[in-house]
mmCIF file of C-alpha atoms in Angstrom:
data_model
loop_
_atom_site.group_PDB
_atom_site.id
_atom_site.type_symbol
_atom_site.label_atom_id
_atom_site.label_comp_id
_atom_site.label_asym_id
_atom_site.label_seq_id
_atom_site.Cartn_x
_atom_site.Cartn_y
_atom_site.Cartn_z
ATOM 1 C CA UNK A 1 -27.072 -32.760 33.125
ATOM 2 C CA UNK A 2 -26.296 -29.577 31.203
ATOM 3 C CA UNK A 3 -27.948 -27.130 28.866
ATOM 4 C CA UNK A 4 -24.976 -25.586 27.077
ATOM 5 C CA UNK A 5 -23.675 -26.623 23.679
ATOM 6 C CA UNK A 6 -21.930 -29.983 23.983
ATOM 7 C CA UNK A 7 -22.390 -33.768 24.080
ATOM 8 C CA UNK A 8 -24.152 -35.417 27.004
ATOM 9 C CA UNK A 9 -24.310 -39.169 27.727
ATOM 10 C CA UNK A 10 -27.750 -40.737 27.816
ATOM 11 C CA UNK A 11 -27.758 -43.054 30.854
ATOM 12 C CA UNK A 12 -30.044 -45.910 31.883
ATOM 13 C CA UNK A 13 -31.517 -43.749 34.616
ATOM 14 C CA UNK A 14 -34.510 -45.540 36.244
ATOM 15 C CA UNK A 15 -35.228 -47.813 33.278
ATOM 16 C CA UNK A 16 -36.287 -51.268 34.597
ATOM 17 C CA UNK A 17 -38.130 -54.355 33.393
ATOM 18 C CA UNK A 18 -38.592 -55.772 36.884
ATOM 19 C CA UNK A 19 -36.629 -58.323 38.901
ATOM 20 C CA UNK A 20 -36.948 -61.043 36.250
ATOM 21 C CA UNK A 21 -34.651 -59.181 33.859
ATOM 22 C CA UNK A 22 -31.092 -57.987 33.784
ATOM 23 C CA UNK A 23 -30.862 -55.044 31.424
ATOM 24 C CA UNK A 24 -27.853 -54.761 29.167
ATOM 25 C CA UNK A 25 -27.891 -51.024 28.433
ATOM 26 C CA UNK A 26 -26.006 -49.397 25.574
ATOM 27 C CA UNK A 27 -25.533 -45.668 26.062
ATOM 28 C CA UNK A 28 -25.850 -43.001 23.372
ATOM 29 C CA UNK A 29 -25.344 -39.256 23.352
ATOM 30 C CA UNK A 30 -27.537 -36.195 23.337
ATOM 31 C CA UNK A 31 -25.837 -33.426 21.397
ATOM 32 C CA UNK A 32 -26.877 -29.828 22.009
ATOM 33 C CA UNK A 33 -25.960 -27.621 19.061
ATOM 34 C CA UNK A 34 -25.664 -23.843 18.932
ATOM 35 C CA UNK A 35 -28.900 -21.932 18.607
ATOM 36 C CA UNK A 36 -29.179 -19.570 15.639
ATOM 37 C CA UNK A 37 -29.206 -15.918 16.656
ATOM 38 C CA UNK A 38 -30.056 -13.264 14.055
ATOM 39 C CA UNK A 39 -28.391 -9.912 14.683
ATOM 40 C CA UNK A 40 -29.224 -7.001 12.362
ATOM 41 C CA UNK A 41 -27.321 -3.715 12.435
ATOM 42 C CA UNK A 42 -29.372 -0.514 12.213
ATOM 43 C CA UNK A 43 -28.474 1.946 9.431
ATOM 44 C CA UNK A 44 -27.048 5.229 10.730
ATOM 45 C CA UNK A 45 -26.270 8.696 9.392
ATOM 46 C CA UNK A 46 -23.986 11.470 10.526
ATOM 47 C CA UNK A 47 -22.762 14.792 9.188
ATOM 48 C CA UNK A 48 -19.113 15.161 8.165
ATOM 49 C CA UNK A 49 -16.922 16.315 11.086
ATOM 50 C CA UNK A 50 -19.349 15.096 13.759
ATOM 51 C CA UNK A 51 -19.050 12.182 16.173
ATOM 52 C CA UNK A 52 -20.277 8.754 15.147
ATOM 53 C CA UNK A 53 -23.752 7.897 16.406
ATOM 54 C CA UNK A 54 -24.169 4.873 18.636
ATOM 55 C CA UNK A 55 -24.112 1.754 16.458
ATOM 56 C CA UNK A 56 -27.170 -0.280 17.419
ATOM 57 C CA UNK A 57 -28.735 -3.578 16.409
ATOM 58 C CA UNK A 58 -31.769 -5.765 16.889
ATOM 59 C CA UNK A 59 -31.704 -9.494 17.572
ATOM 60 C CA UNK A 60 -34.028 -12.470 17.219
ATOM 61 C CA UNK A 61 -33.484 -15.796 18.951
ATOM 62 C CA UNK A 62 -31.841 -14.889 22.265
ATOM 63 C CA UNK A 63 -32.991 -17.040 25.191
ATOM 64 C CA UNK A 64 -34.410 -15.103 28.129
ATOM 65 C CA UNK A 65 -31.634 -14.548 30.642
ATOM 66 C CA UNK A 66 -28.819 -14.740 28.065
ATOM 67 C CA UNK A 67 -27.135 -11.606 26.775
ATOM 68 C CA UNK A 68 -25.213 -10.243 23.841
ATOM 69 C CA UNK A 69 -21.862 -8.630 24.583
ATOM 70 C CA UNK A 70 -19.426 -6.569 22.549
ATOM 71 C CA UNK A 71 -19.808 -3.725 20.101
ATOM 72 C CA UNK A 72 -20.482 -3.287 16.422
ATOM 73 C CA UNK A 73 -17.715 -1.724 14.359
ATOM 74 C CA UNK A 74 -17.650 0.125 11.051
ATOM 75 C CA UNK A 75 -15.311 0.473 8.122
ATOM 76 C CA UNK A 76 -12.822 3.289 8.653
ATOM 77 C CA UNK A 77 -13.209 6.644 6.961
ATOM 78 C CA UNK A 78 -14.409 10.128 7.796
ATOM 79 C CA UNK A 79 -15.169 11.642 4.384
ATOM 80 C CA UNK A 80 -18.628 11.898 2.851
ATOM 81 C CA UNK A 81 -19.651 8.408 1.755
ATOM 82 C CA UNK A 82 -21.065 5.085 2.881
ATOM 83 C CA UNK A 83 -19.276 2.828 5.357
ATOM 84 C CA UNK A 84 -20.353 -0.731 6.207
ATOM 85 C CA UNK A 85 -21.297 -1.499 9.810
ATOM 86 C CA UNK A 86 -19.939 -4.949 10.687
ATOM 87 C CA UNK A 87 -20.307 -7.449 13.535
ATOM 88 C CA UNK A 88 -17.257 -6.166 15.391
ATOM 89 C CA UNK A 89 -16.940 -7.988 18.736
ATOM 90 C CA UNK A 90 -20.659 -8.891 19.085
ATOM 91 C CA UNK A 91 -21.063 -12.324 20.699
ATOM 92 C CA UNK A 92 -23.625 -14.289 22.684
ATOM 93 C CA UNK A 93 -21.200 -17.014 23.677
ATOM 94 C CA UNK A 94 -20.652 -20.543 22.418
ATOM 95 C CA UNK A 95 -24.337 -21.490 22.742
ATOM 96 C CA UNK A 96 -25.209 -19.325 19.709
ATOM 97 C CA UNK A 97 -24.283 -19.137 16.069
ATOM 98 C CA UNK A 98 -24.760 -15.528 14.961
ATOM 99 C CA UNK A 99 -26.220 -14.758 11.581
ATOM 100 C CA UNK A 100 -25.245 -11.118 11.086
ATOM 101 C CA UNK A 101 -26.886 -8.649 8.696
ATOM 102 C CA UNK A 102 -24.852 -5.514 8.175
ATOM 103 C CA UNK A 103 -26.059 -1.990 7.448
ATOM 104 C CA UNK A 104 -24.376 1.258 6.445
ATOM 105 C CA UNK A 105 -23.231 4.387 8.193
ATOM 106 C CA UNK A 106 -23.705 7.246 5.750
ATOM 107 C CA UNK A 107 -21.678 10.403 6.209
ATOM 108 C CA UNK A 108 -23.371 13.418 4.643
ATOM 109 C CA UNK A 109 -21.904 16.771 3.651
ATOM 110 C CA UNK A 110 -21.461 19.448 6.296
ATOM 111 C CA UNK A 111 -22.903 22.895 5.650
ATOM 112 C CA UNK A 112 -20.249 25.551 5.141
ATOM 113 C CA UNK A 113 -21.582 29.082 5.318
ATOM 114 C CA UNK A 114 -19.797 31.534 3.024
ATOM 115 C CA UNK A 115 -20.803 35.208 3.051
ATOM 116 C CA UNK A 116 -19.471 37.619 0.454
ATOM 117 C CA UNK A 117 -18.233 40.992 1.742
ATOM 118 C CA UNK A 118 -19.851 44.041 0.135
ATOM 119 C CA UNK A 119 -17.384 46.072 -1.948
ATOM 120 C CA UNK A 120 -17.241 49.484 -3.562
ATOM 121 C CA UNK A 121 -15.162 50.945 -6.369
ATOM 122 C CA UNK A 122 -15.007 54.185 -8.274
ATOM 123 C CA UNK A 123 -15.984 54.172 -11.933
ATOM 124 C CA UNK A 124 -13.002 53.348 -14.210
ATOM 125 C CA UNK A 125 -10.883 51.832 -11.405
ATOM 126 C CA UNK A 126 -9.801 48.233 -10.917
ATOM 127 C CA UNK A 127 -12.082 45.876 -9.036
ATOM 128 C CA UNK A 128 -11.181 45.437 -5.376
ATOM 129 C CA UNK A 129 -10.359 41.945 -4.132
ATOM 130 C CA UNK A 130 -13.606 40.050 -3.610
ATOM 131 C CA UNK A 131 -13.449 38.657 -0.086
ATOM 132 C CA UNK A 132 -15.707 36.617 2.153
ATOM 133 C CA UNK A 133 -16.164 35.278 5.644
ATOM 134 C CA UNK A 134 -17.058 31.700 6.470
ATOM 135 C CA UNK A 135 -18.073 29.407 9.285
ATOM 136 C CA UNK A 136 -18.279 25.646 9.629
ATOM 137 C CA UNK A 137 -14.913 24.656 8.155
ATOM 138 C CA UNK A 138 -13.152 21.756 9.915
ATOM 139 C CA UNK A 139 -9.654 22.547 11.141
ATOM 140 C CA UNK A 140 -7.212 21.324 8.518
ATOM 141 C CA UNK A 141 -9.659 21.661 5.608
ATOM 142 C CA UNK A 142 -9.459 24.598 3.213
ATOM 143 C CA UNK A 143 -11.539 26.669 0.839
ATOM 144 C CA UNK A 144 -10.330 27.109 -2.719
ATOM 145 C CA UNK A 145 -11.493 29.121 -5.698
ATOM 146 C CA UNK A 146 -12.572 32.715 -6.106
ATOM 147 C CA UNK A 147 -15.721 34.784 -5.984
ATOM 148 C CA UNK A 148 -17.017 36.375 -9.181
ATOM 149 C CA UNK A 149 -19.308 39.298 -9.845
ATOM 150 C CA UNK A 150 -21.923 40.094 -12.431
ATOM 151 C CA UNK A 151 -20.375 41.788 -15.433
ATOM 152 C CA UNK A 152 -20.578 45.547 -15.996
ATOM 153 C CA UNK A 153 -18.436 48.640 -15.567
ATOM 154 C CA UNK A 154 -21.018 51.423 -15.493
ATOM 155 C CA UNK A 155 -22.117 53.047 -12.246
ATOM 156 C CA UNK A 156 -24.525 50.617 -10.600
ATOM 157 C CA UNK A 157 -24.851 47.613 -8.327
ATOM 158 C CA UNK A 158 -23.446 44.220 -9.331
ATOM 159 C CA UNK A 159 -24.047 40.970 -7.450
ATOM 160 C CA UNK A 160 -21.039 39.154 -6.024
ATOM 161 C CA UNK A 161 -21.490 35.417 -6.715
ATOM 162 C CA UNK A 162 -20.021 32.185 -5.351
ATOM 163 C CA UNK A 163 -17.922 31.679 -8.452
ATOM 164 C CA UNK A 164 -15.576 28.702 -8.056
ATOM 165 C CA UNK A 165 -15.537 28.722 -4.217
ATOM 166 C CA UNK A 166 -15.471 25.148 -2.907
ATOM 167 C CA UNK A 167 -14.256 23.160 0.076
ATOM 168 C CA UNK A 168 -14.574 19.780 -1.639
ATOM 169 C CA UNK A 169 -17.161 17.031 -1.518
ATOM 170 C CA UNK A 170 -17.334 16.975 2.295
ATOM 171 C CA UNK A 171 -19.193 20.299 2.265
ATOM 172 C CA UNK A 172 -22.362 21.829 0.935
ATOM 173 C CA UNK A 173 -21.884 25.566 0.625
ATOM 174 C CA UNK A 174 -24.606 27.905 1.821
ATOM 175 C CA UNK A 175 -23.663 31.107 0.013
ATOM 176 C CA UNK A 176 -24.880 34.603 0.884
ATOM 177 C CA UNK A 177 -24.253 37.132 -1.849
ATOM 178 C CA UNK A 178 -23.322 40.806 -1.485
ATOM 179 C CA UNK A 179 -22.968 43.622 -3.964
ATOM 180 C CA UNK A 180 -20.193 45.566 -5.626
#
């Protein structure tokens, strides 16, 4: 008896030819091999600087009453990009051979809000420092570059622009202009 993967002897059991015969029985084996189990990771997306979503999968071929244990894993990295989701510790035991299809976790850019501060100057004086406020920057990351303004020195209003302000490829900047 047994239903798990392994080799089982085939016995004579109740085989008989009646009282006129003596059976000389030669045994053989029944071999139960692992059942194929297809496990497919689901593609996932997250925004830079957020927690990973739950890594999930679908499966085909699992016998009713059996279960899959363990967790998927993914390639390391936290910057914007694509990271493969792999089998990790997923298992259904020795009765199954898993055929795993990976997927990707895509990390997208985080929105960084940058708002230029309005500035004023008197005609024929030097431009004041162009400053800004921001929100959405991960601790440890930094903003580089400088704001610019539309050209002109006559009395009037000139738009303050994003210029070369950047926080790198992990961010998409949402810029709100102001005026000088």
